[in-house]
Coordinates of C-alpha atoms and ligand atoms in Angstrom, one line a residue:
X1 CA -53.4 27.2 71.7
X2 CA -54.1 25.3 68.5
X3 CA -51.1 25.5 66.1
X4 CA -51.7 26.0 62.4
X5 CA -49.2 24.4 59.9
X6 CA -46.1 26.4 59.4
X7 CA -45.6 27.7 55.9
X8 CA -42.0 27.7 54.9
X9 CA -41.4 29.3 51.5
X10 CA -38.8 27.5 49.3
X11 CA -39.8 24.2 50.8
X12 CA -41.0 21.5 48.4
X13 CA -43.9 19.7 50.2
X14 CA -44.6 16.0 49.8
X15 CA -47.7 15.3 47.7
X16 CA -50.7 15.1 50.1
X17 CA -51.4 11.4 49.3
X18 CA -47.8 10.5 49.9
X19 CA -47.8 12.3 53.2
X20 CA -51.0 10.6 54.2
X21 CA -49.5 7.2 53.3
X22 CA -46.4 7.9 55.4
X23 CA -48.6 8.8 58.4
X24 CA -50.9 5.8 57.9
X25 CA -47.9 3.4 57.8
X26 CA -46.6 5.0 61.0
X27 CA -43.4 6.3 59.3
X28 CA -44.3 9.8 60.2
X29 CA -45.6 10.1 63.8
X30 CA -47.0 12.7 66.0
X31 CA -43.6 13.8 67.5
X32 CA -41.2 16.7 67.4
X33 CA -37.5 16.4 67.5
X34 CA -37.2 17.6 71.1
X35 CA -39.8 15.3 72.6
X36 CA -37.8 12.1 72.8
X37 CA -35.2 13.9 74.9
X38 CA -37.8 15.1 77.4
X39 CA -39.3 11.6 77.5
X40 CA -35.9 10.1 78.4
X41 CA -35.4 12.8 81.0
X42 CA -38.7 11.9 82.6
X43 CA -37.8 8.2 82.7
X44 CA -34.4 8.7 84.3
X45 CA -33.5 12.3 85.1
X46 CA -30.3 11.4 87.1
X47 CA -28.6 9.4 84.3
X48 CA -25.7 11.0 82.3
X49 CA -26.8 12.4 79.0
X50 CA -23.7 14.1 77.7
X51 CA -20.1 14.0 78.6
X52 CA -17.8 16.6 77.2
X53 CA -14.3 18.0 78.2
X54 CA -15.7 20.1 80.9
X55 CA -18.7 18.3 82.3
X56 CA -21.0 15.3 82.9
X57 CA -24.5 16.5 82.2
X58 CA -27.5 14.6 83.5
X59 CA -30.7 14.4 81.6
X60 CA -32.3 16.6 84.2
X61 CA -29.6 19.2 83.8
X62 CA -29.6 19.0 80.0
X63 CA -33.3 19.6 79.7
X64 CA -33.0 22.4 82.3
X65 CA -30.3 24.1 80.2
X66 CA -32.4 23.7 77.1
X67 CA -35.4 25.4 78.6
X68 CA -33.3 28.2 80.1
X69 CA -31.6 28.9 76.8
X70 CA -34.9 28.7 75.0
X71 CA -36.3 31.3 77.5
X72 CA -33.4 33.6 76.7
X73 CA -33.8 33.1 73.0
X74 CA -37.5 33.7 73.2
X75 CA -37.0 36.9 75.1
X76 CA -34.8 38.1 72.3
X77 CA -37.7 37.5 70.0
X78 CA -36.7 34.1 68.4
X79 CA -39.9 32.5 67.3
X80 CA -41.3 29.5 65.4
X81 CA -40.1 29.3 61.8
X82 CA -37.1 31.7 62.3
X83 CA -33.9 30.5 60.7
X84 CA -30.8 30.6 63.0
X85 CA -27.2 29.6 61.9
X86 CA -25.6 27.3 64.5
X87 CA -21.8 27.0 63.9
X88 CA -20.2 25.3 66.9
X89 CA -17.5 22.7 67.5
X90 CA -18.1 19.4 69.3
X91 CA -19.3 20.9 72.6
X92 CA -22.3 20.2 74.7
X93 CA -23.6 23.7 74.0
X94 CA -24.3 22.6 70.4
X95 CA -26.8 20.0 71.7
X96 CA -28.3 22.6 74.2
X97 CA -28.8 25.2 71.4
X98 CA -30.4 22.9 68.8
X99 CA -32.9 21.5 71.3
X100 CA -33.6 25.0 72.6
X101 CA -34.3 26.2 69.0
X102 CA -36.5 23.1 68.4
X103 CA -38.4 23.8 71.7
X104 CA -39.3 27.2 70.2
X105 CA -40.0 25.8 66.7
X106 CA -37.1 27.8 65.2
X107 CA -35.0 26.2 62.4
X108 CA -31.3 25.7 63.0
X109 CA -29.1 25.9 60.0
X110 CA -26.3 23.4 60.7
X111 CA -22.9 24.9 59.7
X112 CA -19.6 23.1 60.3
X113 CA -17.2 25.0 62.5
X114 CA -14.7 24.8 59.7
X115 CA -16.8 27.1 57.6
X116 CA -15.6 30.6 56.9
X117 CA -17.1 33.8 55.5
X118 CA -17.9 32.4 52.0
X119 CA -20.1 29.7 53.4
X120 CA -21.6 31.4 56.4
X121 CA -22.6 34.5 54.4
X122 CA -24.2 32.4 51.8
X123 CA -26.3 30.7 54.5
X124 CA -27.3 34.0 56.1
X125 CA -28.2 35.4 52.7
X126 CA -30.3 32.4 51.5
X127 CA -32.1 31.8 54.8
X128 CA -32.5 35.3 56.0
X129 CA -31.2 34.1 59.3
X130 CA -32.2 36.1 62.4
X131 CA -29.5 34.8 64.7
X132 CA -25.9 33.4 64.4
X133 CA -24.5 31.2 67.2
X134 CA -20.7 30.7 66.9
X135 CA -17.5 30.6 68.9
X136 CA -15.1 33.5 69.4
X137 CA -12.4 31.8 67.3
X138 CA -11.5 28.6 65.7
X139 CA -8.4 27.3 64.1
X140 CA -6.8 30.7 64.0
X141 CA -9.8 32.5 62.6
X142 CA -11.5 35.3 64.5
X143 CA -15.2 34.2 64.2
X144 CA -16.4 36.9 66.5
X145 CA -15.1 39.5 64.0
X146 CA -16.8 37.6 61.2
X147 CA -20.0 37.6 63.1
X148 CA -19.7 41.4 63.7
X149 CA -19.1 42.0 60.0
X150 CA -22.1 39.9 59.0
X151 CA -24.2 41.7 61.5
X152 CA -23.3 45.0 59.8
X153 CA -23.8 43.6 56.3
X154 CA -27.1 41.7 56.7
X155 CA -30.0 43.6 58.4
X156 CA -32.0 40.3 58.9
X157 CA -29.2 39.1 61.2
X158 CA -30.4 40.7 64.5
X159 CA -28.8 38.5 67.1
X160 CA -25.2 37.3 67.6
X161 CA -24.4 34.8 70.2
X162 CA -20.7 34.3 70.5
X163 CA -19.5 31.6 72.9
X164 CA -15.9 31.0 74.1
X165 CA -13.8 28.9 71.8
X166 CA -14.6 25.7 73.7
X167 CA -18.2 26.7 74.4
X168 CA -19.6 28.5 77.5
X169 CA -18.5 32.0 78.5
X170 CA -20.5 35.1 79.3
X171 CA -23.0 34.8 76.4
X172 CA -23.9 31.3 77.5
X173 CA -24.1 32.3 81.2
X174 CA -26.5 35.2 80.3
X175 CA -28.8 32.8 78.5
X176 CA -28.6 30.2 81.3
X177 CA -29.6 32.9 83.9
X178 CA -33.1 32.9 82.6
X179 CA -35.9 31.1 84.3
X180 CA -36.7 28.0 82.2
X181 CA -39.8 28.1 80.0
X182 CA -42.2 25.2 80.3
X183 CA -41.7 22.3 78.0
X184 CA -44.6 22.2 75.6
X185 CA -45.2 21.8 71.9
X186 CA -44.6 25.1 70.0
X187 CA -44.2 23.5 66.6
X188 CA -46.0 20.8 64.6
X189 CA -44.4 17.5 63.5
X190 CA -44.9 18.6 59.9
X191 CA -42.9 21.8 60.4
X192 CA -39.5 22.3 58.8
X193 CA -37.2 21.7 61.8
X194 CA -33.7 22.1 60.4
X195 CA -31.6 23.0 57.4
X196 CA -28.6 20.8 56.7
X197 CA -25.8 21.4 54.3
X198 CA -25.5 19.3 51.1
X199 CA -22.2 18.3 49.7
X200 CA -23.3 20.0 46.5
X201 CA -21.8 20.1 43.0
X202 CA -22.6 23.7 42.0
X203 CA -21.3 27.1 43.0
X204 CA -22.6 27.2 46.6
X205 CA -23.6 24.5 49.1
X206 CA -27.3 23.8 49.0
X207 CA -29.5 23.5 52.1
X208 CA -31.6 20.5 52.9
X209 CA -34.9 21.1 54.7
X210 CA -35.9 18.3 57.1
X211 CA -39.2 18.3 58.9
X212 CA -39.7 16.9 62.4
X213 CA -41.5 14.0 60.7
X214 CA -38.7 13.1 58.2
X215 CA -36.0 13.4 60.8
X216 CA -37.6 11.6 63.7
X217 CA -38.5 8.8 61.3
X218 CA -34.8 8.5 60.3
X219 CA -33.7 8.4 63.9
X220 CA -36.3 5.9 64.9
X221 CA -35.3 3.4 62.3
X222 CA -31.6 4.0 62.7
X223 CA -31.2 3.6 66.4
X224 CA -32.3 -0.1 66.6
X225 CA -30.5 -1.0 63.4
X226 CA -27.3 0.4 65.0
X227 CA -27.9 -1.5 68.2
X228 CA -28.6 1.7 70.3
X229 CA -30.1 1.1 73.7
X230 CA -30.2 2.9 77.0
X231 CA -26.9 1.2 77.8
X232 CA -25.2 2.8 74.7
X233 CA -22.2 5.1 75.3
X234 CA -21.6 6.9 72.0
X235 CA -18.5 8.7 70.9
X236 CA -19.0 11.7 68.6
X237 CA -15.6 12.5 67.1
X238 CA -16.5 13.8 63.6
X239 CA -18.0 17.3 63.3
X240 CA -21.2 17.3 65.4
X241 CA -23.4 18.8 62.7
X242 CA -22.8 16.0 60.2
X243 CA -25.7 13.5 59.7
X244 CA -23.7 10.7 61.3
X245 CA -23.3 12.7 64.5
X246 CA -26.9 13.9 64.6
X247 CA -29.2 11.2 63.4
X248 CA -27.4 8.2 61.9
X249 CA -27.8 7.1 64.7
X250 CA -26.3 10.2 66.2
X251 CA -27.0 12.0 69.5
X252 CA -30.7 12.1 68.6
X253 CA -30.7 8.3 68.5
X254 CA -28.8 7.9 71.7
X255 CA -30.6 10.6 73.8
X256 CA -33.9 9.3 72.6
X257 CA -33.0 5.8 73.9
X258 CA -31.7 7.1 77.2
X259 CA -28.0 6.4 76.6
X260 CA -24.9 8.6 77.0
X261 CA -23.1 10.8 74.4
X262 CA -19.4 11.5 74.7
X263 CA -18.1 14.5 72.7
X264 CA -14.5 14.6 71.5
X265 CA -13.0 17.7 69.9
X266 CA -11.5 15.6 67.2
X267 CA -11.1 11.9 66.2
X268 CA -7.3 11.4 66.5
X269 CA -6.2 8.3 68.5
X270 CA -4.6 10.4 71.2
X271 CA -7.8 12.2 71.8
X272 CA -10.3 9.4 71.6
X273 CA -8.5 6.3 72.9
X274 CA -8.4 7.6 76.4
X275 CA -12.1 8.6 76.2
X276 CA -13.0 5.1 75.0
X277 CA -11.2 3.6 78.0
X278 CA -12.4 6.1 80.5
X279 CA -16.1 6.1 79.6
X280 CA -16.5 2.5 78.3
X281 CA -17.6 3.7 74.9
X282 CA -19.7 1.1 73.0
X283 CA -20.4 2.8 69.7
X284 CA -18.7 5.4 67.4
X285 CA -19.5 6.7 64.0
X286 CA -16.5 7.7 62.0
X287 CA -15.2 8.3 58.5
X288 CA -12.6 6.0 56.7
X289 CA -9.5 8.2 57.3
X290 CA -10.2 8.1 61.0
X291 CA -10.6 4.4 61.0
X292 CA -7.2 4.1 59.3
X293 CA -5.6 6.4 61.9
X294 CA -7.1 4.2 64.7
X295 CA -6.0 0.9 63.0
X296 CA -2.4 2.2 62.4
X297 CA -1.9 3.9 65.7
X298 CA 0.8 2.5 68.1
X299 CA -1.3 3.9 71.0
X300 CA -3.7 1.0 70.6
X301 CA -1.7 -1.2 72.9
X302 CA -1.7 1.4 75.7
X303 CA -5.5 1.7 76.0
X304 CA -8.3 -0.8 76.8
X305 CA -10.7 -0.4 73.8
X306 CA -12.6 -3.6 74.6
X307 CA -15.9 -1.8 75.4
X308 CA -16.3 -0.9 71.7
X309 CA -19.1 -3.1 70.3
X310 CA -19.9 -1.4 67.0
X311 CA -17.9 0.9 64.8
X312 CA -20.0 2.6 62.3
X313 CA -18.0 3.7 59.2
X314 CA -19.5 5.8 56.4
X315 CA -19.3 9.1 54.5
X316 CA -16.9 7.8 51.9
X317 CA -15.9 4.4 50.5
X318 CA -14.0 2.2 52.9
X319 CA -11.4 -0.2 51.4
X320 CA -12.1 -3.9 51.9
X321 CA -8.5 -4.2 53.2
X322 CA -9.1 -1.8 56.1
X323 CA -12.6 -3.2 56.7
X324 CA -11.1 -6.7 57.2
X325 CA -8.9 -5.5 60.0
X326 CA -11.6 -4.0 62.2
X327 CA -12.9 -7.1 64.0
X328 CA -9.5 -8.8 64.7
X329 CA -7.6 -5.6 65.6
X330 CA -10.2 -3.4 67.3
X331 CA -12.5 -6.2 68.5
X332 CA -15.6 -4.3 67.3
X333 CA -18.2 -5.2 64.8
X334 CA -17.7 -3.0 61.7
X335 CA -21.0 -1.5 60.5
X336 CA -20.7 0.2 57.2
X337 CA -23.2 2.9 56.4
X338 CA -23.9 4.8 53.2
X339 CA -26.2 7.7 53.3
X340 CA -26.7 11.3 52.5
X341 CA -27.9 14.4 54.3
X342 CA -30.8 14.5 51.7
X343 CA -32.2 11.6 53.7
X344 CA -31.7 8.0 52.6
X345 CA -29.4 6.0 54.9
X346 CA -28.3 2.4 54.4
X347 CA -26.7 0.2 57.1
X348 CA -25.2 -3.2 57.0
X349 CA -27.3 -5.2 59.5
X350 CA -25.6 -6.2 62.7
X351 CA -26.1 -10.0 62.0
X352 CA -24.5 -9.8 58.5
X353 CA -21.8 -12.3 57.6
X354 CA -18.2 -11.3 57.3
X355 CA -18.2 -11.0 53.5
X356 CA -21.2 -8.7 53.5
X357 CA -19.8 -6.6 56.4
X358 CA -16.5 -5.9 54.7
X359 CA -17.8 -5.4 51.1
X360 CA -21.2 -3.9 51.2
X361 CA -22.5 -0.5 52.3
X362 CA -25.9 -1.7 53.6
X363 CA -29.6 -2.1 53.1
X364 CA -32.0 0.8 53.2
X365 CA -33.0 1.7 56.8
X366 CA -36.7 2.5 56.3
X367 CA -39.3 0.0 55.1
X368 CA -40.7 3.1 53.2
X369 CA -37.6 3.7 51.2
X370 CA -38.0 3.2 47.4
X371 CA -34.8 2.8 45.4
X372 CA -34.3 2.7 41.7
X373 CA -31.0 1.8 39.8
X374 CA -31.0 3.2 36.3
X375 CA -28.7 3.4 33.3
X376 CA -27.8 6.7 31.6
X377 CA -31.1 6.6 29.6
X378 CA -33.1 6.2 32.8
X379 CA -33.9 2.5 32.3
X380 CA -33.8 0.1 35.3
X381 CA -30.7 -2.0 35.3
X382 CA -30.7 -5.7 36.2
X383 CA -29.6 -6.9 39.6
X384 CA -25.9 -6.9 40.0
X385 CA -25.3 -4.3 37.3
X386 CA -24.1 -0.8 38.3
X387 CA -26.6 2.0 38.0
X388 CA -27.4 5.5 39.0
X389 CA -29.1 5.4 42.4
X390 CA -32.4 7.3 42.7
X391 CA -34.1 7.4 46.1
X392 CA -37.5 8.4 47.5
X393 CA -39.0 7.8 50.9
X394 CA -40.2 9.1 54.3
X395 CA -36.8 10.4 55.3
X396 CA -35.7 11.8 51.9
X397 CA -36.5 15.4 50.9
X398 CA -38.3 16.4 47.7
X399 CA -36.3 19.5 47.0
X400 CA -33.5 21.7 48.2
X401 CA -34.4 24.9 50.1
X402 CA -35.1 27.9 47.8
X403 CA -33.5 26.2 44.8
X404 CA -36.1 25.7 42.1
X405 CA -33.6 25.5 39.2
X406 CA -31.4 23.0 40.9
X407 CA -34.4 20.9 42.0
X408 CA -35.4 20.4 38.4
X409 CA -32.1 18.6 37.8
X410 CA -31.7 16.9 41.2
X411 CA -35.1 15.3 41.5
X412 CA -37.2 13.3 39.0
X413 CA -40.7 14.6 38.2
X414 CA -42.1 11.7 40.4
X415 CA -40.0 12.9 43.4
X416 CA -36.9 10.6 43.4
X417 CA -33.7 12.3 44.5
X418 CA -30.8 11.7 42.0
X419 CA -28.1 10.8 44.4
X420 CA -25.3 11.0 41.8
X421 CA -23.9 7.8 43.2
X422 CA -23.3 4.7 41.1
X423 CA -24.2 1.5 43.0
X424 CA -24.8 -2.2 42.5
X425 CA -27.6 -4.1 44.3
X426 CA -27.5 -7.8 45.0
X427 CA -30.4 -10.2 45.2
X428 CA -30.8 -9.5 48.9
X429 CA -31.0 -5.7 48.3
X430 CA -27.6 -5.0 49.7
X431 CA -25.9 -2.0 48.0
X432 CA -22.2 -1.6 47.1
X433 CA -21.1 1.9 46.0
X434 CA -18.9 1.6 42.9
X435 CA -18.6 5.1 41.7
X436 CA -20.0 8.6 41.4
X437 CA -21.5 10.5 38.5
X438 CA -21.8 13.9 40.2
X439 CA -19.0 16.4 40.0
X440 CA -18.1 16.4 43.6
X441 CA -14.9 15.7 45.5
X442 CA -15.1 13.4 48.6
X443 CA -12.1 14.2 50.7
X444 CA -12.3 11.6 53.5
X445 CA -16.0 12.2 53.9
X446 CA -15.9 16.0 53.5
X447 CA -17.7 16.9 50.3
X448 CA -16.3 19.7 48.1
X449 CA -18.1 21.2 45.1
X450 CA -15.4 21.8 42.5
X451 CA -17.3 24.7 40.9
X452 CA -17.3 26.7 44.1
X453 CA -13.5 26.5 44.4
X454 CA -13.0 27.1 40.7
X455 CA -15.1 30.3 40.8
X456 CA -13.0 31.7 43.6
X457 CA -9.7 30.7 42.0
X458 CA -10.7 32.4 38.7
X459 CA -10.8 35.7 40.6
X460 CA -7.0 35.5 41.3
X461 CA -4.9 37.8 39.2
X462 CA -2.9 35.8 36.6
X463 CA -5.3 32.9 36.4
X464 CA -6.6 32.4 32.9
X465 CA -8.5 29.1 33.6
X466 CA -8.8 26.5 36.3
X467 CA -10.2 23.0 36.7
X468 CA -10.5 21.4 40.2
X469 CA -10.8 17.6 40.5
X470 CA -10.4 14.9 43.1
X471 CA -7.3 12.8 42.6
X472 CA -6.8 9.3 44.3
X473 CA -5.3 9.3 47.8
X474 CA -4.5 6.3 49.9
X475 CA -5.7 7.7 53.2
X476 CA -8.4 10.3 52.3
X477 CA -9.7 8.5 49.3
X478 CA -9.4 11.7 47.3
X479 CA -7.4 14.9 47.5
X480 CA -8.2 18.3 45.9
X481 CA -6.1 19.1 42.9
X482 CA -6.3 22.3 40.8
X483 CA -5.0 22.5 37.3
X484 CA -4.3 26.2 36.5
X485 CA -3.7 27.8 33.1
X486 CA -1.9 31.1 33.8
X487 CA -2.5 34.3 31.8
X488 CA 0.2 35.0 29.3
X489 CA 3.3 36.5 30.9
X490 CA 2.3 35.4 34.4
X491 CA 5.0 34.0 36.7
X492 CA 3.9 30.4 37.5
X493 CA 4.7 31.0 41.2
X494 CA 2.0 33.7 41.3
X495 CA -0.6 31.0 40.5
X496 CA 1.1 28.2 42.5
X497 CA -0.1 26.4 45.6
X498 CA 0.9 29.0 48.2
X499 CA -0.6 31.9 46.2
X500 CA -3.9 30.1 45.6
X501 CA -4.3 29.0 49.2
X502 CA -3.5 32.5 50.4
X503 CA -6.1 33.9 48.0
X504 CA -8.8 31.4 49.0
X505 CA -8.1 32.0 52.7
X506 CA -8.5 35.8 52.1
X507 CA -11.8 35.0 50.3
X508 CA -13.0 33.1 53.4
X509 CA -13.2 29.6 52.1
X510 CA -13.2 26.7 54.5
X511 CA -9.8 25.1 54.8
X512 CA -10.9 21.6 54.0
X513 CA -11.9 22.8 50.5
X514 CA -8.5 24.2 49.7
X515 CA -6.4 22.5 46.9
X516 CA -3.8 20.1 48.3
X517 CA -2.0 20.2 44.9
X518 CA -1.7 22.8 42.2
X519 CA -0.4 22.0 38.7
X520 CA 0.3 24.8 36.4
X521 CA -0.4 23.7 32.8
X522 CA -0.6 25.2 29.3
X523 CA -4.0 23.8 28.6
X524 CA -6.4 21.1 29.8
X525 CA -7.0 17.7 28.2
X526 CA -10.2 17.8 26.1
X527 CA -12.9 15.4 25.2
X528 CA -13.7 14.8 21.5
X529 CA -16.2 17.6 21.7
X530 CA -13.7 20.0 23.2
X531 CA -14.9 20.0 26.8
X532 CA -12.4 19.8 29.7
X533 CA -11.9 16.1 30.4
X534 CA -12.0 15.9 34.2
X535 CA -11.8 12.2 33.9
X536 CA -8.3 12.4 32.4
X537 CA -7.3 15.0 35.0
X538 CA -8.4 12.7 37.9
X539 CA -5.8 10.0 37.0
Ligands
AMP601 P1 -23.3 13.7 52.9 O1 -24.6 14.3 52.5 O2 -22.2 14.7 53.2 O3 -23.4 12.6 53.9 O4 -22.7 13.0 51.6 C1 -23.4 12.0 50.9 C2 -22.5 11.3 49.9 O5 -21.4 10.8 50.5 C3 -23.2 10.2 49.2 O6 -24.1 10.6 48.1 C4 -22.0 9.4 48.6 O7 -21.5 10.1 47.5 C5 -21.0 9.6 49.7 N1 -21.0 8.5 50.7 C6 -21.6 8.4 51.9 N2 -21.3 7.2 52.5 C7 -20.6 6.5 51.6 C8 -20.0 5.2 51.6 N3 -20.2 4.3 52.6 N4 -19.3 4.8 50.5 C9 -19.1 5.6 49.5 N5 -19.6 6.9 49.4 C10 -20.3 7.3 50.5

């Protein structure tokens, strides 16, 4: 049956001439996100696709699971264009579910397992999600109970799929018991294929709509730039829904190439060093604090890490000092990356000289990427001068999902995304990140919108005013600090760290967004015009 284009409200389309240009240039091709996996499975069904704590899954077994789960989901009524929240830890079922949804043309909303009620409810509300896939509990939180509450509160949320804490369990078995559906195209390459979370600066995280075309393009350019081949054995040790785990080059890059993905529940040396030795891992994508933990671990001597060829580090700024230690101490090539879920990704090339590899955050990955560096007035800055980075291209969105007001600020009228990053570009085009203009905290790669945390703290009894900022931290880059002005007569303890964290937990905020430090103050430092000076508070 001929498919007609999917209309997704709240999605900012590319201008028709731009879309046509991207197709003509071969940036956007006739492919959906699930097809490269099935191509790999046809080429070598017996090879191992995914290794996780419990299992080695071959390509044949993985595609079989995908088609069985897709059959079960289809029987429940999940269809093309439906939004479905997927909140799972680093387990093979995450990969099975997202491919199953793509097989049906449904749109997974990627939610980190660390998210709690505040974030999940927002996703359910804004997307009108029909299904929520999660685990029974995580890190002491009863997610099954949360799922049941949301099911009661949101009529659109018809289906709950609650797996055991480490994946699997009776809900998974019930889906796997279905006869597999046939693999065929049920969505168009131009369809919105997933919604990913943005770090955000405002009250709630924004959602980023990627189509099959934008995402497959990003994967296709990333995989060769990161040296991915069918011999790659990739470690996924940061949350599996992050861009670096999914597409940069991510499991999509590796499974499309016919390699093997190894899933680790976390990135600590005691978890991952044995996995590197046992499976001969060749590539890993990690954030700077994990790299520091690996470099400084005494366990390094006890394991053979010599299979590691490339260590991809991104998500937050890496210090040059740590960067210099990678080659001599871990024996791997350090590949810095600088990208954003909105689309643009830059990689240092694998043949870069040492100075470039340790200092720079890379060159754009797509030949179709257009970058502008501008000053505060929007004028282009000369080479070597820091400027605000604006980006447009075949992997970069033109607008957040269902966010017209925010889009007017976040995108220029001619479609450039305002990244909020301050970068320098050298004569070769290499970028170095030198700062940030957006009001966002980057805690070791996890992004936190201060306004979201401030709004919740303001609801605590005894708080008159609050300002949340990122303060420098040697390991994480930044930590979250809240300056609190108490109401008159309030005991400072009532608005101290313990009370605030308890309050935020009760409100259902993800733990990584909680303040690390609280300082109770009489007032905030002010700028000349009387605004709170976050710059002074960051010191
Ligand atoms: P996310 O969408 O969560 O990947 O966050 C994207 C943001 O992370 C970018 O806009 C930057 O602010 C920051 N970021 C990512 N990679 C780097 C890097 N290598 N150095 C400095 N900041 C980075």
